[in-house]
Coordinates of C-alpha atoms in Angstrom, one line a residue:
Chain Y
X1 CA -19.5 -16.4 -44.2
X2 CA -20.0 -13.4 -46.3
X3 CA -17.4 -10.6 -45.6
X4 CA -20.1 -7.8 -45.1
X5 CA -22.2 -9.3 -42.8
X6 CA -19.7 -10.1 -40.6
X7 CA -18.0 -6.5 -40.6
X8 CA -21.1 -5.4 -39.5
X9 CA -21.0 -7.7 -36.8
X10 CA -17.9 -7.0 -35.8
X11 CA -18.0 -3.0 -36.1
X12 CA -21.3 -3.3 -33.7
X13 CA -19.4 -5.3 -30.8
X14 CA -16.2 -2.9 -31.1
X15 CA -19.0 -0.4 -31.2
X16 CA -20.4 -1.5 -28.0
X17 CA -17.3 -2.0 -26.2
X18 CA -16.0 1.9 -26.9
X19 CA -19.7 2.7 -25.5
X20 CA -19.2 1.2 -22.6
X21 CA -15.7 3.0 -22.1
X22 CA -17.2 6.2 -23.4
X23 CA -20.2 5.9 -20.8
X24 CA -18.2 5.8 -17.7
X25 CA -15.6 8.8 -19.4
X26 CA -18.5 10.9 -20.1
X27 CA -20.4 10.7 -16.7
X28 CA -16.9 11.6 -15.3
X29 CA -16.1 14.3 -17.9
X30 CA -19.7 15.8 -17.1
X31 CA -19.5 16.3 -13.8
X32 CA -15.9 16.8 -12.4
X33 CA -15.3 18.7 -15.7
X34 CA -12.0 17.4 -16.8
X35 CA -10.9 14.4 -19.0
X36 CA -9.4 11.8 -17.1
X37 CA -6.8 10.1 -18.8
X38 CA -6.5 7.4 -16.2
X39 CA -10.2 6.2 -17.4
X40 CA -8.6 3.4 -19.7
X41 CA -5.9 2.2 -17.2
X42 CA -8.9 1.6 -15.0
X43 CA -10.5 -1.2 -17.4
X44 CA -7.3 -2.6 -17.7
X45 CA -7.6 -3.0 -13.8
X46 CA -10.8 -4.7 -14.2
X47 CA -9.3 -7.4 -16.7
X48 CA -6.3 -7.7 -14.8
X49 CA -8.4 -8.4 -11.5
X50 CA -10.4 -11.0 -13.0
X51 CA -7.2 -12.5 -14.5
X52 CA -5.5 -13.0 -11.0
X53 CA -8.5 -14.0 -8.9
X54 CA -9.7 -16.7 -11.7
X55 CA -6.2 -18.0 -12.8
X56 CA -4.2 -17.6 -9.7
X57 CA -7.3 -18.3 -7.1
X58 CA -9.2 -20.0 -9.1
X59 CA -12.2 -18.2 -7.6
X60 CA -15.9 -18.5 -9.5
X61 CA -15.8 -16.5 -12.9
X62 CA -18.9 -14.8 -11.7
X63 CA -17.4 -13.6 -8.2
X64 CA -14.1 -12.9 -9.9
X65 CA -16.2 -10.6 -13.0
X66 CA -18.3 -9.0 -9.8
X67 CA -15.0 -8.3 -7.7
X68 CA -13.0 -7.1 -10.4
X69 CA -16.0 -4.5 -11.3
X70 CA -16.2 -3.5 -8.0
X71 CA -12.3 -2.7 -7.6
X72 CA -12.1 -0.9 -10.5
X73 CA -14.8 1.3 -9.5
X74 CA -12.8 1.7 -6.0
X75 CA -9.4 2.6 -8.0
X76 CA -11.8 5.6 -9.9
X77 CA -13.0 6.5 -6.4
X78 CA -9.8 6.4 -4.5
X79 CA -8.3 8.4 -7.5
X80 CA -10.9 11.0 -7.1
X81 CA -10.7 11.1 -3.2
X82 CA -7.0 11.3 -2.5
X83 CA -5.8 13.4 -5.8
X84 CA -8.6 14.7 -7.9
X85 CA -11.1 16.4 -5.3
X86 CA -8.3 18.0 -2.9
X87 CA -7.1 19.9 -6.5
X88 CA -10.6 20.6 -7.4
X89 CA -11.3 22.2 -3.6
X90 CA -8.3 24.1 -4.2
X91 CA -9.8 25.4 -7.6
X92 CA -7.2 23.9 -9.6
X93 CA -7.2 24.7 -13.5
X94 CA -8.3 21.9 -16.1
X95 CA -4.7 21.6 -17.3
X96 CA -3.7 20.3 -13.7
X97 CA -6.3 18.1 -13.2
X98 CA -6.0 16.4 -16.5
X99 CA -1.8 16.3 -16.2
X100 CA -2.5 14.6 -12.5
X101 CA -4.4 12.0 -14.8
X102 CA -2.0 11.6 -17.3
X103 CA 0.3 10.9 -13.7
X104 CA -2.2 8.3 -12.7
X105 CA -2.6 6.8 -15.7
X106 CA 1.3 6.5 -16.5
X107 CA 2.1 5.0 -12.6
X108 CA -0.9 2.6 -13.1
X109 CA -0.2 1.1 -16.2
X110 CA 3.5 0.4 -15.3
X111 CA 2.4 -1.3 -11.9
X112 CA 0.2 -3.3 -14.1
X113 CA 3.2 -4.5 -16.2
X114 CA 5.3 -4.9 -13.6
X115 CA 2.9 -7.3 -11.5
X116 CA 1.7 -9.2 -14.7
X117 CA 4.5 -8.5 -17.6
X118 CA 3.7 -7.2 -20.7
X119 CA 2.8 -10.4 -22.4
X120 CA -1.0 -10.6 -23.8
X121 CA -3.1 -12.6 -21.7
X122 CA -6.2 -14.0 -22.0
X123 CA -9.4 -14.8 -19.8
X124 CA -11.5 -17.2 -21.5
X125 CA -11.2 -20.6 -20.0
X126 CA -12.8 -22.5 -23.0
X127 CA -10.3 -21.5 -25.8
X128 CA -11.8 -22.8 -29.3
X129 CA -14.7 -24.5 -27.7
X130 CA -16.7 -21.3 -27.4
X131 CA -20.1 -21.5 -28.5
X132 CA -20.8 -19.7 -31.9
X133 CA -24.3 -18.1 -33.3
X134 CA -24.9 -17.4 -37.1
X135 CA -26.9 -14.1 -37.6
X136 CA -27.6 -12.7 -40.9
X137 CA -24.9 -14.7 -42.5
X138 CA -21.9 -13.5 -39.8
X139 CA -20.8 -15.6 -36.9
X140 CA -20.8 -14.4 -33.4
X141 CA -19.2 -15.9 -30.1
X142 CA -21.2 -16.4 -27.0
X143 CA -18.9 -13.7 -25.4
X144 CA -19.7 -11.1 -27.9
X145 CA -23.4 -11.8 -27.1
X146 CA -23.0 -11.5 -23.9
X147 CA -20.8 -7.8 -24.5
X148 CA -24.2 -6.9 -26.8
X149 CA -26.2 -7.8 -24.0
X150 CA -24.4 -6.2 -21.1
X151 CA -23.9 -3.0 -23.4
X152 CA -27.6 -2.7 -23.7
X153 CA -28.4 -3.3 -20.1
X154 CA -25.9 -0.7 -19.0
X155 CA -27.0 1.9 -21.0
X156 CA -30.9 0.8 -19.8
X157 CA -29.8 1.3 -16.3
X158 CA -27.8 4.2 -16.8
X159 CA -30.3 5.8 -18.3
X160 CA -32.9 4.7 -15.0
X161 CA -30.2 6.0 -12.7
X162 CA -29.8 9.4 -14.7
X163 CA -33.3 10.3 -15.3
X164 CA -35.6 8.2 -12.6
X165 CA -33.9 8.8 -9.3
X166 CA -32.9 11.3 -7.2
X167 CA -29.0 10.8 -7.8
X168 CA -29.6 11.0 -10.9
X169 CA -31.0 14.6 -10.8
X170 CA -28.5 15.7 -9.1
X171 CA -26.0 14.4 -11.4
X172 CA -27.3 16.4 -14.2
X173 CA -27.8 19.0 -11.8
X174 CA -23.7 19.4 -11.4
X175 CA -23.5 18.5 -15.1
X176 CA -25.2 21.6 -16.0
X177 CA -23.9 23.5 -12.8
X178 CA -22.2 22.4 -10.2
X179 CA -21.9 25.7 -7.7
X180 CA -25.9 26.1 -8.1
X181 CA -26.1 22.4 -7.4
X182 CA -24.2 23.2 -4.4
X183 CA -26.1 26.3 -3.5
X184 CA -29.4 24.4 -3.3
X185 CA -28.1 21.9 -0.9
X186 CA -26.7 18.9 -3.2
X187 CA -23.6 17.4 -1.3
X188 CA -21.5 17.7 -4.9
X189 CA -18.3 16.3 -3.7
X190 CA -20.0 13.2 -2.9
X191 CA -22.0 12.7 -5.8
X192 CA -18.8 13.3 -8.0
X193 CA -17.3 11.0 -5.5
X194 CA -20.1 8.2 -6.9
X195 CA -20.0 9.0 -9.9
X196 CA -16.2 7.9 -10.0
X197 CA -17.2 4.8 -9.0
X198 CA -19.9 4.0 -10.9
X199 CA -18.1 5.3 -14.2
X200 CA -15.2 3.6 -13.3
X201 CA -17.2 0.4 -12.7
X202 CA -18.6 0.6 -16.0
X203 CA -15.0 0.9 -17.6
X204 CA -13.9 -2.0 -15.6
X205 CA -16.3 -4.3 -17.1
X206 CA -15.4 -3.2 -20.4
X207 CA -11.8 -4.4 -19.7
X208 CA -13.4 -7.7 -18.8
X209 CA -15.4 -8.1 -21.3
X210 CA -12.3 -7.6 -23.8
X211 CA -10.3 -10.2 -21.7
X212 CA -12.8 -12.7 -22.4
X213 CA -13.3 -12.1 -26.3
X214 CA -9.8 -11.5 -27.0
X215 CA -7.3 -10.7 -24.4
X216 CA -5.6 -7.8 -22.2
X217 CA -2.3 -6.4 -22.0
X218 CA -1.0 -3.3 -20.3
X219 CA -1.2 -1.1 -22.6
X220 CA -4.5 -2.1 -23.4
X221 CA -6.1 1.2 -21.3
X222 CA -4.3 3.6 -23.4
X223 CA -5.9 2.3 -26.4
X224 CA -9.2 1.9 -24.7
X225 CA -8.9 5.5 -23.5
X226 CA -8.1 7.1 -26.6
X227 CA -11.2 5.4 -28.2
X228 CA -13.4 6.1 -25.5
X229 CA -12.0 9.8 -25.5
X230 CA -12.8 10.1 -29.5
X231 CA -16.1 8.4 -29.0
X232 CA -17.3 11.0 -26.3
X233 CA -15.9 13.6 -28.3
X234 CA -17.4 12.5 -31.6
X235 CA -20.7 12.0 -29.5
X236 CA -20.4 15.7 -28.0
X237 CA -18.3 15.4 -24.9
X238 CA -20.4 15.2 -21.4
X239 CA -23.6 14.3 -23.6
X240 CA -24.4 10.3 -22.5
X241 CA -26.1 9.3 -25.8
X242 CA -23.8 10.9 -28.1
X243 CA -21.2 8.3 -26.6
X244 CA -23.6 6.0 -28.0
X245 CA -23.6 6.8 -31.3
X246 CA -20.1 7.7 -31.5
X247 CA -18.9 4.6 -30.5
X248 CA -20.9 2.7 -32.8
X249 CA -19.6 5.2 -35.3
X250 CA -16.3 4.4 -34.6
X251 CA -16.8 0.6 -34.7
X252 CA -17.9 1.2 -38.4
X253 CA -15.3 3.3 -39.2
X254 CA -12.5 1.3 -37.7
X255 CA -13.8 -2.1 -39.2
X256 CA -14.7 -0.9 -42.5
X257 CA -11.4 0.5 -43.1
X258 CA -9.2 -2.3 -42.4
X259 CA -11.1 -4.3 -44.9
X260 CA -9.5 -2.2 -47.3
X261 CA -6.8 -0.9 -45.5
X262 CA -4.1 -3.1 -43.2
X263 CA -5.1 -3.4 -39.8
X264 CA -2.3 -1.8 -38.2
X265 CA -3.8 2.0 -39.0
X266 CA -6.8 1.2 -37.2
X267 CA -5.6 4.0 -34.7
X268 CA -4.2 6.1 -36.9
X269 CA -7.6 5.9 -38.9
X270 CA -9.5 6.5 -35.7
X271 CA -7.8 9.9 -34.9
X272 CA -7.9 11.2 -38.4
X273 CA -11.7 10.8 -38.0
X274 CA -11.4 12.5 -34.6
X275 CA -9.5 15.5 -36.1
X276 CA -12.0 15.8 -38.8
X277 CA -14.6 15.9 -36.2
X278 CA -12.8 18.4 -34.3
X279 CA -12.4 21.1 -37.4
X280 CA -15.9 20.7 -38.8
X281 CA -17.9 19.6 -35.5
X282 CA -16.0 20.2 -32.9
X283 CA -19.3 20.3 -30.5
X284 CA -19.8 16.1 -32.0
X285 CA -22.8 14.6 -33.5
X286 CA -25.5 16.1 -31.3
X287 CA -25.1 19.3 -30.7
X288 CA -25.6 20.7 -26.4
Chain J
X1 CA 34.0 7.7 -16.9
X2 CA 32.7 6.2 -20.2
X3 CA 29.4 6.0 -18.6
X4 CA 29.2 9.5 -17.6
X5 CA 29.6 10.8 -20.6
X6 CA 26.4 8.8 -22.0
X7 CA 24.5 10.2 -19.3
X8 CA 25.4 13.6 -20.4
X9 CA 24.7 13.0 -23.9
X10 CA 21.6 11.7 -23.0
X11 CA 21.0 14.7 -20.5
X12 CA 21.9 17.2 -23.0
X13 CA 19.5 15.6 -25.8
X14 CA 16.5 15.6 -23.0
X15 CA 17.7 19.1 -22.2
X16 CA 17.4 20.3 -25.5
X17 CA 14.0 18.4 -26.0
X18 CA 12.6 20.3 -22.8
X19 CA 13.9 23.5 -23.5
X20 CA 12.4 23.4 -27.0
X21 CA 9.1 21.9 -25.3
X22 CA 9.0 24.8 -22.7
X23 CA 8.5 27.2 -25.3
X24 CA 4.9 26.2 -26.4
X25 CA 3.8 24.5 -23.2
X26 CA 5.1 27.1 -20.7
X27 CA 5.8 30.5 -22.3
X28 CA 2.5 30.1 -24.7
X29 CA 0.6 27.9 -22.2
X30 CA -0.4 25.2 -24.6
X31 CA -0.3 21.6 -23.4
X32 CA 1.4 19.8 -26.3
X33 CA 1.8 15.9 -25.9
X34 CA 3.2 15.2 -29.0
X35 CA 6.8 16.0 -29.0
X36 CA 8.1 12.7 -29.1
X37 CA 6.8 12.7 -33.1
X38 CA 8.7 15.8 -34.0
X39 CA 12.0 14.3 -32.0
X40 CA 11.4 11.0 -34.1
X41 CA 10.7 12.5 -37.3
X42 CA 14.2 14.2 -36.8
X43 CA 16.0 10.9 -35.7
X44 CA 13.9 8.9 -38.4
X45 CA 15.4 11.3 -41.2
X46 CA 18.5 10.9 -40.2
X47 CA 18.5 7.3 -39.7
X48 CA 17.1 6.7 -43.4
X49 CA 19.5 9.0 -45.0
X50 CA 22.6 8.0 -43.2
X51 CA 22.1 4.2 -44.0
X52 CA 20.3 4.2 -47.4
X53 CA 21.9 7.4 -49.0
X54 CA 25.5 8.7 -48.5
X55 CA 24.2 11.9 -47.0
X56 CA 26.4 13.2 -44.1
X57 CA 24.8 14.0 -40.7
X58 CA 24.5 17.6 -41.2
X59 CA 22.7 16.9 -44.7
X60 CA 20.5 14.8 -43.1
X61 CA 19.4 17.4 -40.1
X62 CA 18.5 20.1 -42.3
X63 CA 16.4 17.9 -44.3
X64 CA 14.9 16.6 -41.4
X65 CA 14.3 20.5 -40.2
X66 CA 12.5 21.1 -43.5
X67 CA 10.4 18.2 -43.3
X68 CA 9.7 18.9 -39.4
X69 CA 8.5 22.5 -40.8
X70 CA 6.1 20.9 -43.6
X71 CA 4.7 18.6 -41.3
X72 CA 4.3 20.9 -37.9
X73 CA 3.0 23.9 -40.0
X74 CA 0.0 21.2 -41.0
X75 CA -0.5 20.4 -37.6
X76 CA -0.4 23.3 -36.0
X77 CA -2.7 24.9 -38.5
X78 CA -5.3 21.8 -37.5
X79 CA -4.1 22.2 -33.7
X80 CA -5.1 26.0 -33.5
X81 CA -8.5 25.3 -34.1
X82 CA -8.8 23.7 -30.5
X83 CA -8.9 25.0 -27.1
X84 CA -7.9 23.5 -23.5
X85 CA -8.7 20.0 -23.6
X86 CA -9.5 19.6 -26.7
X87 CA -5.8 21.2 -27.9
X88 CA -4.1 18.5 -26.0
X89 CA -6.0 15.4 -27.1
X90 CA -5.4 16.7 -30.6
X91 CA -1.4 16.7 -29.9
X92 CA -2.1 13.1 -28.2
X93 CA -3.7 11.6 -31.5
X94 CA -1.0 13.4 -33.9
X95 CA 1.4 11.4 -31.8
X96 CA -0.2 8.4 -32.1
X97 CA -0.8 8.6 -36.0
X98 CA 3.0 9.3 -36.4
X99 CA 4.2 6.4 -34.1
X100 CA 1.8 4.2 -36.3
X101 CA 3.7 5.7 -39.6
X102 CA 7.2 5.0 -37.8
X103 CA 5.7 1.6 -36.9
X104 CA 3.7 0.4 -40.0
X105 CA 5.6 1.8 -43.0
X106 CA 8.0 -0.6 -43.0
X107 CA 9.5 -0.3 -46.7
X108 CA 10.7 3.2 -45.5
X109 CA 11.4 2.5 -41.5
X110 CA 11.6 -1.7 -41.2
X111 CA 8.8 -0.8 -38.6
X112 CA 9.4 -2.8 -35.2
X113 CA 13.0 -4.1 -36.1
X114 CA 14.5 -0.5 -36.1
X115 CA 17.2 1.1 -38.4
X116 CA 20.5 0.4 -37.5
X117 CA 23.9 1.0 -38.3
X118 CA 23.6 4.7 -38.5
X119 CA 27.0 6.5 -38.4
X120 CA 27.9 9.2 -36.5
X121 CA 28.6 12.5 -37.8
X122 CA 31.9 14.0 -39.7
X123 CA 32.7 17.5 -39.8
X124 CA 36.1 19.2 -41.2
X125 CA 37.7 16.4 -40.5
X126 CA 36.2 15.7 -36.9
X127 CA 35.4 12.5 -36.2
X128 CA 32.5 12.1 -33.6
X129 CA 32.9 8.6 -33.0
X130 CA 34.5 9.6 -29.6
X131 CA 31.9 10.1 -27.2
X132 CA 33.6 12.4 -25.8
X133 CA 33.8 14.7 -28.9
X134 CA 30.0 13.8 -29.8
X135 CA 29.2 15.0 -26.0
X136 CA 30.5 18.2 -26.9
X137 CA 28.7 18.0 -30.1
X138 CA 25.9 17.9 -27.9
X139 CA 26.4 20.4 -25.5
X140 CA 27.1 22.9 -28.0
X141 CA 23.8 22.3 -29.9
X142 CA 22.2 22.5 -26.1
X143 CA 24.1 26.1 -25.3
X144 CA 22.8 26.9 -28.8
X145 CA 19.1 25.9 -28.3
X146 CA 19.5 27.5 -24.7
X147 CA 20.1 31.1 -26.4
X148 CA 18.1 31.1 -29.4
X149 CA 15.0 30.4 -26.7
X150 CA 16.5 33.0 -24.3
X151 CA 16.3 35.1 -27.2
X152 CA 12.8 34.3 -28.3
X153 CA 11.3 34.6 -24.6
X154 CA 12.9 38.2 -23.9
X155 CA 12.2 39.9 -27.5
X156 CA 8.7 41.3 -28.2
X157 CA 7.6 38.1 -29.9
X158 CA 7.9 36.3 -26.7
X159 CA 6.5 38.7 -24.6
X160 CA 3.5 38.5 -26.8
X161 CA 3.5 34.9 -26.2
X162 CA 3.5 35.2 -22.6
X163 CA 0.3 37.6 -23.3
X164 CA -1.1 34.7 -25.4
X165 CA -1.0 32.6 -22.4
X166 CA -2.5 34.9 -19.9
X167 CA -5.2 36.1 -21.8
X168 CA -5.7 35.5 -25.5
X169 CA -8.8 37.2 -26.2
X170 CA -7.4 40.6 -25.0
X171 CA -4.4 40.3 -27.0
X172 CA -6.1 39.2 -29.7
X173 CA -8.0 42.8 -29.2
X174 CA -5.0 44.3 -29.7
X175 CA -4.5 43.8 -33.2
X176 CA -2.2 41.0 -32.8
X177 CA -3.0 37.8 -35.0
X178 CA -2.8 35.2 -32.3
X179 CA -3.0 32.1 -34.3
X180 CA 0.1 33.2 -36.3
X181 CA 2.5 33.6 -33.3
X182 CA 1.1 30.3 -32.0
X183 CA 1.9 28.6 -35.3
X184 CA 5.4 30.2 -35.4
X185 CA 6.8 29.2 -32.0
X186 CA 4.9 25.5 -32.1
X187 CA 7.1 25.2 -35.6
X188 CA 10.4 26.2 -33.5
X189 CA 9.8 24.1 -31.0
X190 CA 9.0 20.9 -33.3
X191 CA 12.7 22.1 -35.3
X192 CA 14.5 22.0 -32.2
X193 CA 12.8 18.5 -31.3
X194 CA 13.8 17.3 -34.3
X195 CA 17.5 18.5 -33.9
X196 CA 17.5 16.8 -30.7
X197 CA 16.3 13.4 -32.8
X198 CA 19.1 13.5 -35.4
X199 CA 21.5 14.0 -32.4
X200 CA 19.8 10.7 -30.9
X201 CA 19.7 8.5 -33.9
X202 CA 23.7 9.4 -34.7
X203 CA 24.5 8.9 -31.0
X204 CA 22.9 5.7 -30.3
X205 CA 23.2 4.4 -33.9
X206 CA 20.1 2.9 -33.8
X207 CA 16.4 4.0 -34.1
X208 CA 13.1 2.1 -33.3
X209 CA 9.2 3.5 -32.9
X210 CA 9.2 2.4 -29.3
X211 CA 11.5 5.3 -28.5
X212 CA 8.6 7.6 -29.9
X213 CA 5.9 6.5 -28.5
X214 CA 3.1 8.6 -26.5
X215 CA 5.4 7.8 -22.9
X216 CA 8.5 9.6 -24.3
X217 CA 6.1 12.7 -24.8
X218 CA 5.0 12.0 -21.7
X219 CA 8.4 12.1 -20.5
X220 CA 9.7 15.1 -21.6
X221 CA 6.6 17.0 -20.6
X222 CA 7.2 15.6 -17.2
X223 CA 10.9 16.7 -17.3
X224 CA 9.3 20.5 -17.9
X225 CA 6.9 20.3 -15.6
X226 CA 9.2 19.1 -12.8
X227 CA 12.1 21.6 -13.9
X228 CA 9.5 24.5 -14.1
X229 CA 7.0 25.8 -16.7
X230 CA 8.3 29.8 -18.4
X231 CA 12.0 29.4 -16.9
X232 CA 15.1 28.7 -18.9
X233 CA 17.0 26.9 -16.2
X234 CA 13.7 24.6 -15.6
X235 CA 13.9 22.2 -18.2
X236 CA 18.1 21.6 -17.4
X237 CA 17.1 20.8 -14.1
X238 CA 14.1 18.4 -14.8
X239 CA 16.2 16.6 -17.4
X240 CA 19.2 16.6 -15.2
X241 CA 17.0 15.2 -12.6
X242 CA 15.0 12.5 -14.5
X243 CA 18.0 11.3 -16.3
X244 CA 20.0 10.9 -13.2
X245 CA 16.7 9.4 -11.2
X246 CA 16.8 5.9 -13.1
X247 CA 20.5 5.2 -12.3
X248 CA 19.7 5.3 -8.2
X249 CA 17.0 2.4 -9.5
X250 CA 19.9 1.0 -11.5
X251 CA 22.1 0.8 -7.9
X252 CA 19.0 -0.7 -5.9
X253 CA 19.3 -3.8 -8.2
X254 CA 16.0 -3.9 -10.1
X255 CA 16.1 -6.5 -13.0
X256 CA 16.0 -4.7 -16.1
X257 CA 12.4 -4.9 -17.2
X258 CA 11.2 -4.2 -13.9
X259 CA 13.8 -1.1 -13.4
X260 CA 11.9 0.2 -16.8
X261 CA 8.5 -0.2 -15.1
X262 CA 9.6 1.1 -12.4
X263 CA 11.0 4.4 -13.9
X264 CA 7.4 4.8 -15.5
X265 CA 5.9 4.6 -11.7
X266 CA 8.0 7.2 -10.5
X267 CA 7.8 9.9 -13.3
X268 CA 3.5 9.2 -13.2
X269 CA 4.0 9.8 -9.4
X270 CA 6.1 12.6 -9.7
X271 CA 3.4 14.5 -12.2
X272 CA 0.8 13.7 -9.7
X273 CA 2.8 14.8 -6.4
X274 CA 3.7 18.1 -8.6
X275 CA 0.1 18.8 -9.4
X276 CA -1.1 18.5 -5.3
X277 CA 2.0 20.2 -3.9
X278 CA 4.0 22.4 -6.4
X279 CA 2.6 22.9 -9.5
X280 CA 5.4 25.4 -10.8
X281 CA 7.9 22.7 -10.2
X282 CA 11.1 23.3 -9.0
X283 CA 11.6 26.7 -10.5
X284 CA 8.9 27.7 -12.5
X285 CA 7.2 30.8 -13.3
X286 CA 4.1 30.0 -14.6
X287 CA 1.4 28.1 -12.6
X288 CA -0.9 25.9 -14.8

């Protein structure tokens, strides 16, 4: 096992996860026009839902995953419906939405910790017996193959949805100018509600995949939120494809830096990267 | 009675933190979520100096202030490049980096183990080992910070800060270098937070990284948003309310770890409800 191919593989897998989180974050940022700090904790909800359904209720894994993804989507949808939408209708400032989402994040994270304790848990059911694949001298687990393929699937699906359907057209119109979109008869509130559902469901899927690959803990949401946010800023906030580039860039920087520096500094390094980007390229890799 | 004194000291420390954050968030309109970082720098400076060298509390306080000036100057310059959401995200990032340093620079901070055995201040033969005497010290600091804040916000300097909050471009057109004003107030606020940190470290006689996480910054933000932005009495009311609130939970009789999470839930819900129904807080003079 060589170190370089393994590092590249690890980077790609981490990048795929960050991309998934950033895709949803970007979708929501683009339409609702604020940084939804609760986005990460919704990923954790997905992971914990599957944990509960499979380990306590002994449900079939696939059904549990579908239910987990749906639940994450519904929580996102409800947070918009009952909190962000009323605020936007009142023309509340960006800061108010930002702080409201901070409140949602704080409360949901603590609720998860109350229900499931703060301990680290794994979703994986066959620990140690996973199939391993060898690619270019590196090792990759079956779960990680699923992570990569589902990321590609989501990216492709989202591209189709955004560029080939009426719904996608409406989303892009709101992205450009919400008022104009409203004037030409787009029900923007309904579309934004759906965007919250889809974005949160994708985050939920990311949380579930992490749960199978490594494990879940209540604070994972904060970590994912940071990575997703940094990813989307580096890629260009609100730009869907920028998120993909940003995700993999962070994956690489993170994994290659811990090759030389101790792993605990990962988060600090990612934020250094963010600050460097914010100073030199505040609109991200892809300038909009 | 002993317990009431303990609560009163905590209240004084949080009121100091809230008042200093109010200068940046309430009066200047910069949504900074990194106060716990400076709070921690003050606390750790005191902890390290008092346990590793023979320095006294007030020496450590002054050194902590100098370190904070240097750090907040650099951070303030970086942050001055950002606006709106990006500013807040940048501050979140700084808090994360500082937390990572507390946690991982094991030679200096002993990492997650924390630093025990910090001594109480001694001054002119007065020994602050008695909690009641310490409370007086904390209250003296609180009153001092109150008058410093009042002096700042009523001065011409303070009027420029409020003008920056209302319309930064307009005040810049009048020839004010807004960067300079924002930087100065950021440093002042950070220095006061570091002072609160020094007090906290020598009062509790123990510090560990968990007290200076992002959630602590959110808590301080909740204090001033609940109390009311841009009002000198706001943070005092907010700190009073939020330090007494957990005690109500104690009477209800939840187990300790559930009670800790319950507190987070309440802070989160308070933030959301305030944003929905009373964004100016109890006595705020500035609406976000």
